[in-house]
JSON list of C-alpha atoms and ligand atoms in Angstrom, two decimals:
[
{"chain": "E", "resi": 1, "resn": "MET", "atom": "CA", "xyz": [-4.12, 37.32, -15.37]},
{"chain": "E", "resi": 2, "resn": "THR", "atom": "CA", "xyz": [-5.70, 33.98, -14.61]},
{"chain": "E", "resi": 3, "resn": "GLN", "atom": "CA", "xyz": [-5.26, 31.46, -17.45]},
{"chain": "E", "resi": 4, "resn": "THR", "atom": "CA", "xyz": [-6.99, 28.15, -17.97]},
{"chain": "E", "resi": 5, "resn": "ALA", "atom": "CA", "xyz": [-4.99, 25.13, -19.22]},
{"chain": "E", "resi": 6, "resn": "SER", "atom": "CA", "xyz": [-5.91, 25.75, -22.86]},
{"chain": "E", "resi": 7, "resn": "ASP", "atom": "CA", "xyz": [-5.07, 29.48, -22.65]},
{"chain": "E", "resi": 8, "resn": "LEU", "atom": "CA", "xyz": [-1.47, 28.83, -21.53]},
{"chain": "E", "resi": 9, "resn": "SER", "atom": "CA", "xyz": [1.35, 29.03, -24.07]},
{"chain": "E", "resi": 10, "resn": "PRO", "atom": "CA", "xyz": [3.00, 25.71, -25.01]},
{"chain": "E", "resi": 11, "resn": "SER", "atom": "CA", "xyz": [6.15, 26.72, -23.16]},
{"chain": "E", "resi": 12, "resn": "ALA", "atom": "CA", "xyz": [4.19, 27.54, -20.00]},
{"chain": "E", "resi": 13, "resn": "GLN", "atom": "CA", "xyz": [2.28, 24.25, -20.24]},
{"chain": "E", "resi": 14, "resn": "SER", "atom": "CA", "xyz": [5.54, 22.41, -20.62]},
{"chain": "E", "resi": 15, "resn": "ALA", "atom": "CA", "xyz": [7.26, 24.17, -17.69]},
{"chain": "E", "resi": 16, "resn": "ILE", "atom": "CA", "xyz": [4.30, 23.55, -15.37]},
{"chain": "E", "resi": 17, "resn": "ALA", "atom": "CA", "xyz": [4.01, 19.95, -16.51]},
{"chain": "E", "resi": 18, "resn": "ASP", "atom": "CA", "xyz": [7.68, 19.37, -15.75]},
{"chain": "E", "resi": 19, "resn": "ALA", "atom": "CA", "xyz": [7.17, 20.72, -12.21]},
{"chain": "E", "resi": 20, "resn": "LEU", "atom": "CA", "xyz": [4.13, 18.50, -11.83]},
{"chain": "E", "resi": 21, "resn": "ASN", "atom": "CA", "xyz": [6.06, 15.45, -13.06]},
{"chain": "E", "resi": 22, "resn": "GLN", "atom": "CA", "xyz": [8.55, 16.17, -10.26]},
{"chain": "E", "resi": 23, "resn": "CYS", "atom": "CA", "xyz": [5.59, 16.20, -7.82]},
{"chain": "E", "resi": 24, "resn": "VAL", "atom": "CA", "xyz": [4.27, 12.89, -9.26]},
{"chain": "E", "resi": 25, "resn": "ALA", "atom": "CA", "xyz": [7.72, 11.27, -9.00]},
{"chain": "E", "resi": 26, "resn": "GLU", "atom": "CA", "xyz": [8.22, 12.25, -5.38]},
{"chain": "E", "resi": 27, "resn": "THR", "atom": "CA", "xyz": [4.64, 11.36, -4.42]},
{"chain": "E", "resi": 28, "resn": "ALA", "atom": "CA", "xyz": [4.99, 7.91, -6.06]},
{"chain": "E", "resi": 29, "resn": "VAL", "atom": "CA", "xyz": [8.30, 7.16, -4.36]},
{"chain": "E", "resi": 30, "resn": "THR", "atom": "CA", "xyz": [6.84, 8.24, -1.04]},
{"chain": "E", "resi": 31, "resn": "THR", "atom": "CA", "xyz": [3.74, 6.09, -1.66]},
{"chain": "E", "resi": 32, "resn": "MET", "atom": "CA", "xyz": [5.98, 3.02, -1.94]},
{"chain": "E", "resi": 33, "resn": "LEU", "atom": "CA", "xyz": [8.13, 4.11, 1.02]},
{"chain": "E", "resi": 34, "resn": "ALA", "atom": "CA", "xyz": [5.03, 4.37, 3.25]},
{"chain": "E", "resi": 35, "resn": "GLN", "atom": "CA", "xyz": [3.68, 1.03, 2.03]},
{"chain": "E", "resi": 36, "resn": "ASN", "atom": "CA", "xyz": [7.05, -0.63, 2.54]},
{"chain": "E", "resi": 37, "resn": "PHE", "atom": "CA", "xyz": [7.13, 0.67, 6.14]},
{"chain": "E", "resi": 38, "resn": "HIS", "atom": "CA", "xyz": [3.45, -0.34, 6.62]},
{"chain": "E", "resi": 39, "resn": "TRP", "atom": "CA", "xyz": [4.54, -3.92, 5.84]},
{"chain": "E", "resi": 40, "resn": "ASN", "atom": "CA", "xyz": [7.82, -4.01, 7.78]},
{"chain": "E", "resi": 41, "resn": "VAL", "atom": "CA", "xyz": [7.29, -1.88, 10.87]},
{"chain": "E", "resi": 42, "resn": "THR", "atom": "CA", "xyz": [7.75, -3.67, 14.20]},
{"chain": "E", "resi": 43, "resn": "GLY", "atom": "CA", "xyz": [7.62, -2.76, 17.88]},
{"chain": "E", "resi": 44, "resn": "MET", "atom": "CA", "xyz": [5.05, -1.89, 20.51]},
{"chain": "E", "resi": 45, "resn": "ALA", "atom": "CA", "xyz": [3.60, 0.92, 18.32]},
{"chain": "E", "resi": 46, "resn": "PHE", "atom": "CA", "xyz": [3.01, -1.50, 15.47]},
{"chain": "E", "resi": 47, "resn": "GLY", "atom": "CA", "xyz": [-0.78, -0.99, 15.38]},
{"chain": "E", "resi": 48, "resn": "PRO", "atom": "CA", "xyz": [-0.96, 2.83, 15.11]},
{"chain": "E", "resi": 49, "resn": "LEU", "atom": "CA", "xyz": [2.14, 3.08, 12.88]},
{"chain": "E", "resi": 50, "resn": "HIS", "atom": "CA", "xyz": [0.86, 0.34, 10.53]},
{"chain": "E", "resi": 51, "resn": "ALA", "atom": "CA", "xyz": [-2.40, 2.28, 10.25]},
{"chain": "E", "resi": 52, "resn": "MET", "atom": "CA", "xyz": [-0.85, 5.71, 9.85]},
{"chain": "E", "resi": 53, "resn": "PHE", "atom": "CA", "xyz": [1.54, 4.51, 7.13]},
{"chain": "E", "resi": 54, "resn": "GLN", "atom": "CA", "xyz": [-1.47, 3.07, 5.32]},
{"chain": "E", "resi": 55, "resn": "GLU", "atom": "CA", "xyz": [-3.32, 6.42, 5.57]},
{"chain": "E", "resi": 56, "resn": "ILE", "atom": "CA", "xyz": [-0.28, 8.06, 4.01]},
{"chain": "E", "resi": 57, "resn": "TYR", "atom": "CA", "xyz": [0.14, 5.69, 1.09]},
{"chain": "E", "resi": 58, "resn": "GLU", "atom": "CA", "xyz": [-3.60, 5.67, 0.29]},
{"chain": "E", "resi": 59, "resn": "ASP", "atom": "CA", "xyz": [-3.63, 9.50, 0.29]},
{"chain": "E", "resi": 60, "resn": "HIS", "atom": "CA", "xyz": [-0.55, 9.60, -1.95]},
{"chain": "E", "resi": 61, "resn": "PHE", "atom": "CA", "xyz": [-1.86, 6.97, -4.34]},
{"chain": "E", "resi": 62, "resn": "VAL", "atom": "CA", "xyz": [-4.90, 9.12, -5.06]},
{"chain": "E", "resi": 63, "resn": "ALA", "atom": "CA", "xyz": [-2.74, 12.30, -5.20]},
{"chain": "E", "resi": 64, "resn": "GLN", "atom": "CA", "xyz": [-0.29, 10.97, -7.78]},
{"chain": "E", "resi": 65, "resn": "ASP", "atom": "CA", "xyz": [-3.29, 10.30, -10.05]},
{"chain": "E", "resi": 66, "resn": "ASP", "atom": "CA", "xyz": [-4.70, 13.80, -9.52]},
{"chain": "E", "resi": 67, "resn": "LEU", "atom": "CA", "xyz": [-1.32, 15.38, -10.24]},
{"chain": "E", "resi": 68, "resn": "ALA", "atom": "CA", "xyz": [-0.70, 13.23, -13.33]},
{"chain": "E", "resi": 69, "resn": "GLU", "atom": "CA", "xyz": [-4.15, 13.99, -14.69]},
{"chain": "E", "resi": 70, "resn": "ARG", "atom": "CA", "xyz": [-3.55, 17.71, -14.24]},
{"chain": "E", "resi": 71, "resn": "ILE", "atom": "CA", "xyz": [-0.46, 17.21, -16.48]},
{"chain": "E", "resi": 72, "resn": "LYS", "atom": "CA", "xyz": [-2.78, 15.62, -19.08]},
{"chain": "E", "resi": 73, "resn": "ALA", "atom": "CA", "xyz": [-5.14, 18.62, -18.79]},
{"chain": "E", "resi": 74, "resn": "LEU", "atom": "CA", "xyz": [-2.11, 20.74, -19.65]},
{"chain": "E", "resi": 75, "resn": "ASP", "atom": "CA", "xyz": [-1.68, 18.64, -22.81]},
{"chain": "E", "resi": 76, "resn": "ALA", "atom": "CA", "xyz": [1.68, 17.21, -21.68]},
{"chain": "E", "resi": 77, "resn": "HIS", "atom": "CA", "xyz": [3.08, 13.75, -21.02]},
{"chain": "E", "resi": 78, "resn": "ALA", "atom": "CA", "xyz": [2.68, 12.24, -17.55]},
{"chain": "E", "resi": 79, "resn": "ASP", "atom": "CA", "xyz": [5.84, 10.28, -16.90]},
{"chain": "E", "resi": 80, "resn": "GLY", "atom": "CA", "xyz": [4.84, 6.94, -15.37]},
{"chain": "E", "resi": 81, "resn": "MET", "atom": "CA", "xyz": [8.21, 5.14, -15.44]},
{"chain": "E", "resi": 82, "resn": "LEU", "atom": "CA", "xyz": [9.39, 4.10, -12.00]},
{"chain": "E", "resi": 83, "resn": "ALA", "atom": "CA", "xyz": [13.03, 4.24, -12.99]},
{"chain": "E", "resi": 84, "resn": "VAL", "atom": "CA", "xyz": [12.66, 7.86, -14.13]},
{"chain": "E", "resi": 85, "resn": "MET", "atom": "CA", "xyz": [10.69, 8.75, -10.99]},
{"chain": "E", "resi": 86, "resn": "LEU", "atom": "CA", "xyz": [13.36, 7.30, -8.75]},
{"chain": "E", "resi": 87, "resn": "LYS", "atom": "CA", "xyz": [16.11, 9.11, -10.62]},
{"chain": "E", "resi": 88, "resn": "ARG", "atom": "CA", "xyz": [14.56, 12.56, -10.36]},
{"chain": "E", "resi": 89, "resn": "SER", "atom": "CA", "xyz": [12.91, 12.21, -6.90]},
{"chain": "E", "resi": 90, "resn": "LYS", "atom": "CA", "xyz": [14.51, 14.01, -3.97]},
{"chain": "E", "resi": 91, "resn": "VAL", "atom": "CA", "xyz": [12.87, 11.36, -1.76]},
{"chain": "E", "resi": 92, "resn": "ALA", "atom": "CA", "xyz": [14.84, 8.10, -1.88]},
{"chain": "E", "resi": 93, "resn": "GLU", "atom": "CA", "xyz": [13.49, 4.57, -1.55]},
{"chain": "E", "resi": 94, "resn": "HIS", "atom": "CA", "xyz": [14.55, 2.30, 1.30]},
{"chain": "E", "resi": 95, "resn": "ASP", "atom": "CA", "xyz": [14.94, -1.45, 1.81]},
{"chain": "E", "resi": 96, "resn": "GLY", "atom": "CA", "xyz": [12.61, -1.44, 4.87]},
{"chain": "E", "resi": 97, "resn": "HIS", "atom": "CA", "xyz": [15.20, -2.93, 7.20]},
{"chain": "E", "resi": 98, "resn": "THR", "atom": "CA", "xyz": [15.20, -0.38, 9.98]},
{"chain": "E", "resi": 99, "resn": "ASP", "atom": "CA", "xyz": [13.52, 0.46, 13.30]},
{"chain": "E", "resi": 100, "resn": "ASP", "atom": "CA", "xyz": [10.18, 2.21, 13.77]},
{"chain": "E", "resi": 101, "resn": "LYS", "atom": "CA", "xyz": [11.65, 5.56, 14.81]},
{"chain": "E", "resi": 102, "resn": "THR", "atom": "CA", "xyz": [13.87, 5.73, 11.73]},
{"chain": "E", "resi": 103, "resn": "MET", "atom": "CA", "xyz": [10.81, 4.94, 9.56]},
{"chain": "E", "resi": 104, "resn": "VAL", "atom": "CA", "xyz": [8.84, 7.77, 11.14]},
{"chain": "E", "resi": 105, "resn": "LYS", "atom": "CA", "xyz": [11.79, 10.14, 10.74]},
{"chain": "E", "resi": 106, "resn": "MET", "atom": "CA", "xyz": [12.32, 9.20, 7.08]},
{"chain": "E", "resi": 107, "resn": "LEU", "atom": "CA", "xyz": [8.65, 9.64, 6.28]},
{"chain": "E", "resi": 108, "resn": "GLN", "atom": "CA", "xyz": [8.61, 12.99, 8.08]},
{"chain": "E", "resi": 109, "resn": "GLU", "atom": "CA", "xyz": [11.51, 14.19, 6.01]},
{"chain": "E", "resi": 110, "resn": "ALA", "atom": "CA", "xyz": [9.79, 12.87, 2.85]},
{"chain": "E", "resi": 111, "resn": "GLN", "atom": "CA", "xyz": [6.67, 14.87, 3.72]},
{"chain": "E", "resi": 112, "resn": "GLU", "atom": "CA", "xyz": [8.71, 18.01, 4.22]},
{"chain": "E", "resi": 113, "resn": "THR", "atom": "CA", "xyz": [10.48, 17.47, 0.87]},
{"chain": "E", "resi": 114, "resn": "LEU", "atom": "CA", "xyz": [7.13, 16.96, -0.80]},
{"chain": "E", "resi": 115, "resn": "ALA", "atom": "CA", "xyz": [5.68, 20.08, 0.79]},
{"chain": "E", "resi": 116, "resn": "ALA", "atom": "CA", "xyz": [8.57, 22.12, -0.60]},
{"chain": "E", "resi": 117, "resn": "THR", "atom": "CA", "xyz": [8.31, 20.54, -4.06]},
{"chain": "E", "resi": 118, "resn": "LEU", "atom": "CA", "xyz": [4.54, 21.17, -4.19]},
{"chain": "E", "resi": 119, "resn": "ALA", "atom": "CA", "xyz": [4.96, 24.76, -2.94]},
{"chain": "E", "resi": 120, "resn": "ALA", "atom": "CA", "xyz": [7.55, 25.40, -5.68]},
{"chain": "E", "resi": 121, "resn": "ALA", "atom": "CA", "xyz": [5.31, 23.89, -8.35]},
{"chain": "E", "resi": 122, "resn": "GLY", "atom": "CA", "xyz": [2.44, 26.06, -7.08]},
{"chain": "E", "resi": 123, "resn": "GLU", "atom": "CA", "xyz": [4.60, 29.14, -7.25]},
{"chain": "E", "resi": 124, "resn": "LEU", "atom": "CA", "xyz": [5.63, 28.36, -10.82]},
{"chain": "E", "resi": 125, "resn": "ALA", "atom": "CA", "xyz": [2.00, 27.82, -11.78]},
{"chain": "E", "resi": 126, "resn": "ALA", "atom": "CA", "xyz": [1.08, 31.17, -10.20]},
{"chain": "E", "resi": 127, "resn": "GLU", "atom": "CA", "xyz": [3.81, 32.94, -12.16]},
{"chain": "E", "resi": 128, "resn": "HIS", "atom": "CA", "xyz": [2.08, 31.74, -15.32]},
{"chain": "E", "resi": 129, "resn": "GLY", "atom": "CA", "xyz": [-1.39, 32.66, -14.06]},
{"chain": "E", "resi": 130, "resn": "ASP", "atom": "CA", "xyz": [-2.35, 28.96, -13.84]},
{"chain": "E", "resi": 131, "resn": "THR", "atom": "CA", "xyz": [-4.61, 29.35, -10.80]},
{"chain": "E", "resi": 132, "resn": "LEU", "atom": "CA", "xyz": [-6.13, 25.85, -11.08]},
{"chain": "E", "resi": 133, "resn": "THR", "atom": "CA", "xyz": [-2.75, 24.06, -10.97]},
{"chain": "E", "resi": 134, "resn": "GLU", "atom": "CA", "xyz": [-1.65, 26.43, -8.19]},
{"chain": "E", "resi": 135, "resn": "ASP", "atom": "CA", "xyz": [-4.74, 25.46, -6.15]},
{"chain": "E", "resi": 136, "resn": "LEU", "atom": "CA", "xyz": [-4.04, 21.74, -6.54]},
{"chain": "E", "resi": 137, "resn": "CYS", "atom": "CA", "xyz": [-0.39, 22.23, -5.45]},
{"chain": "E", "resi": 138, "resn": "ILE", "atom": "CA", "xyz": [-1.38, 24.32, -2.45]},
{"chain": "E", "resi": 139, "resn": "ALA", "atom": "CA", "xyz": [-3.87, 21.69, -1.31]},
{"chain": "E", "resi": 140, "resn": "ARG", "atom": "CA", "xyz": [-1.30, 18.91, -1.70]},
{"chain": "E", "resi": 141, "resn": "GLY", "atom": "CA", "xyz": [1.38, 20.96, 0.04]},
{"chain": "E", "resi": 142, "resn": "GLN", "atom": "CA", "xyz": [-0.92, 21.51, 2.98]},
{"chain": "E", "resi": 143, "resn": "THR", "atom": "CA", "xyz": [-1.64, 17.77, 3.23]},
{"chain": "E", "resi": 144, "resn": "HIS", "atom": "CA", "xyz": [2.07, 17.00, 3.24]},
{"chain": "E", "resi": 145, "resn": "GLU", "atom": "CA", "xyz": [2.68, 19.54, 5.99]},
{"chain": "E", "resi": 146, "resn": "LYS", "atom": "CA", "xyz": [-0.14, 17.92, 8.02]},
{"chain": "E", "resi": 147, "resn": "PHE", "atom": "CA", "xyz": [1.45, 14.50, 7.64]},
{"chain": "E", "resi": 148, "resn": "ALA", "atom": "CA", "xyz": [4.87, 15.96, 8.54]},
{"chain": "E", "resi": 149, "resn": "TRP", "atom": "CA", "xyz": [3.40, 17.35, 11.76]},
{"chain": "E", "resi": 150, "resn": "MET", "atom": "CA", "xyz": [1.73, 14.03, 12.64]},
{"chain": "E", "resi": 151, "resn": "LEU", "atom": "CA", "xyz": [4.97, 12.13, 12.06]},
{"chain": "E", "resi": 152, "resn": "ARG", "atom": "CA", "xyz": [7.09, 14.73, 13.88]},
{"chain": "E", "resi": 153, "resn": "SER", "atom": "CA", "xyz": [4.80, 14.49, 16.91]},
{"chain": "E", "resi": 154, "resn": "HIS", "atom": "CA", "xyz": [5.76, 10.85, 17.37]},
{"chain": "E", "resi": 155, "resn": "LEU", "atom": "CA", "xyz": [9.41, 11.86, 17.87]},
{"chain": "E", "resi": 156, "resn": "ALA", "atom": "CA", "xyz": [8.88, 14.74, 20.31]},
{"chain": "S", "resi": 1, "resn": "FE2", "atom": "FE1", "xyz": [-2.01, -3.50, 4.50]}
]
């Protein structure tokens, strides 16, 4: 049965919020990764890569806010500590000293990781009947798969 945020049990709210905090952490780390590469990319494809990396970090910056505010709607704590995000994120940060192809590859893998994390969070929400969180996760997962395809196409 479909449940709204306030209908969910405290344990369901907490479990879904934890999955969403994982999504926020990985989205935030990827935001910084994309902005880092936006700054430091070099080569003949500088223009389009600089622009595409910006499109990614701007999308992710909005998304991390949407995900965190869904956690608040579930009456849970949105974890905004960078150290905690980095520790739990399956996407790692990078020092930005690498070539353009490696940047594209790393961001492609980050998008695939994010798509999987968002799909899992959506599945958990669905198990609890939390259709509205599930919808947010599905939309985010689709966006990450779109970015993964765009990045992958550069390496074909
Ligand atoms: Fe910029």
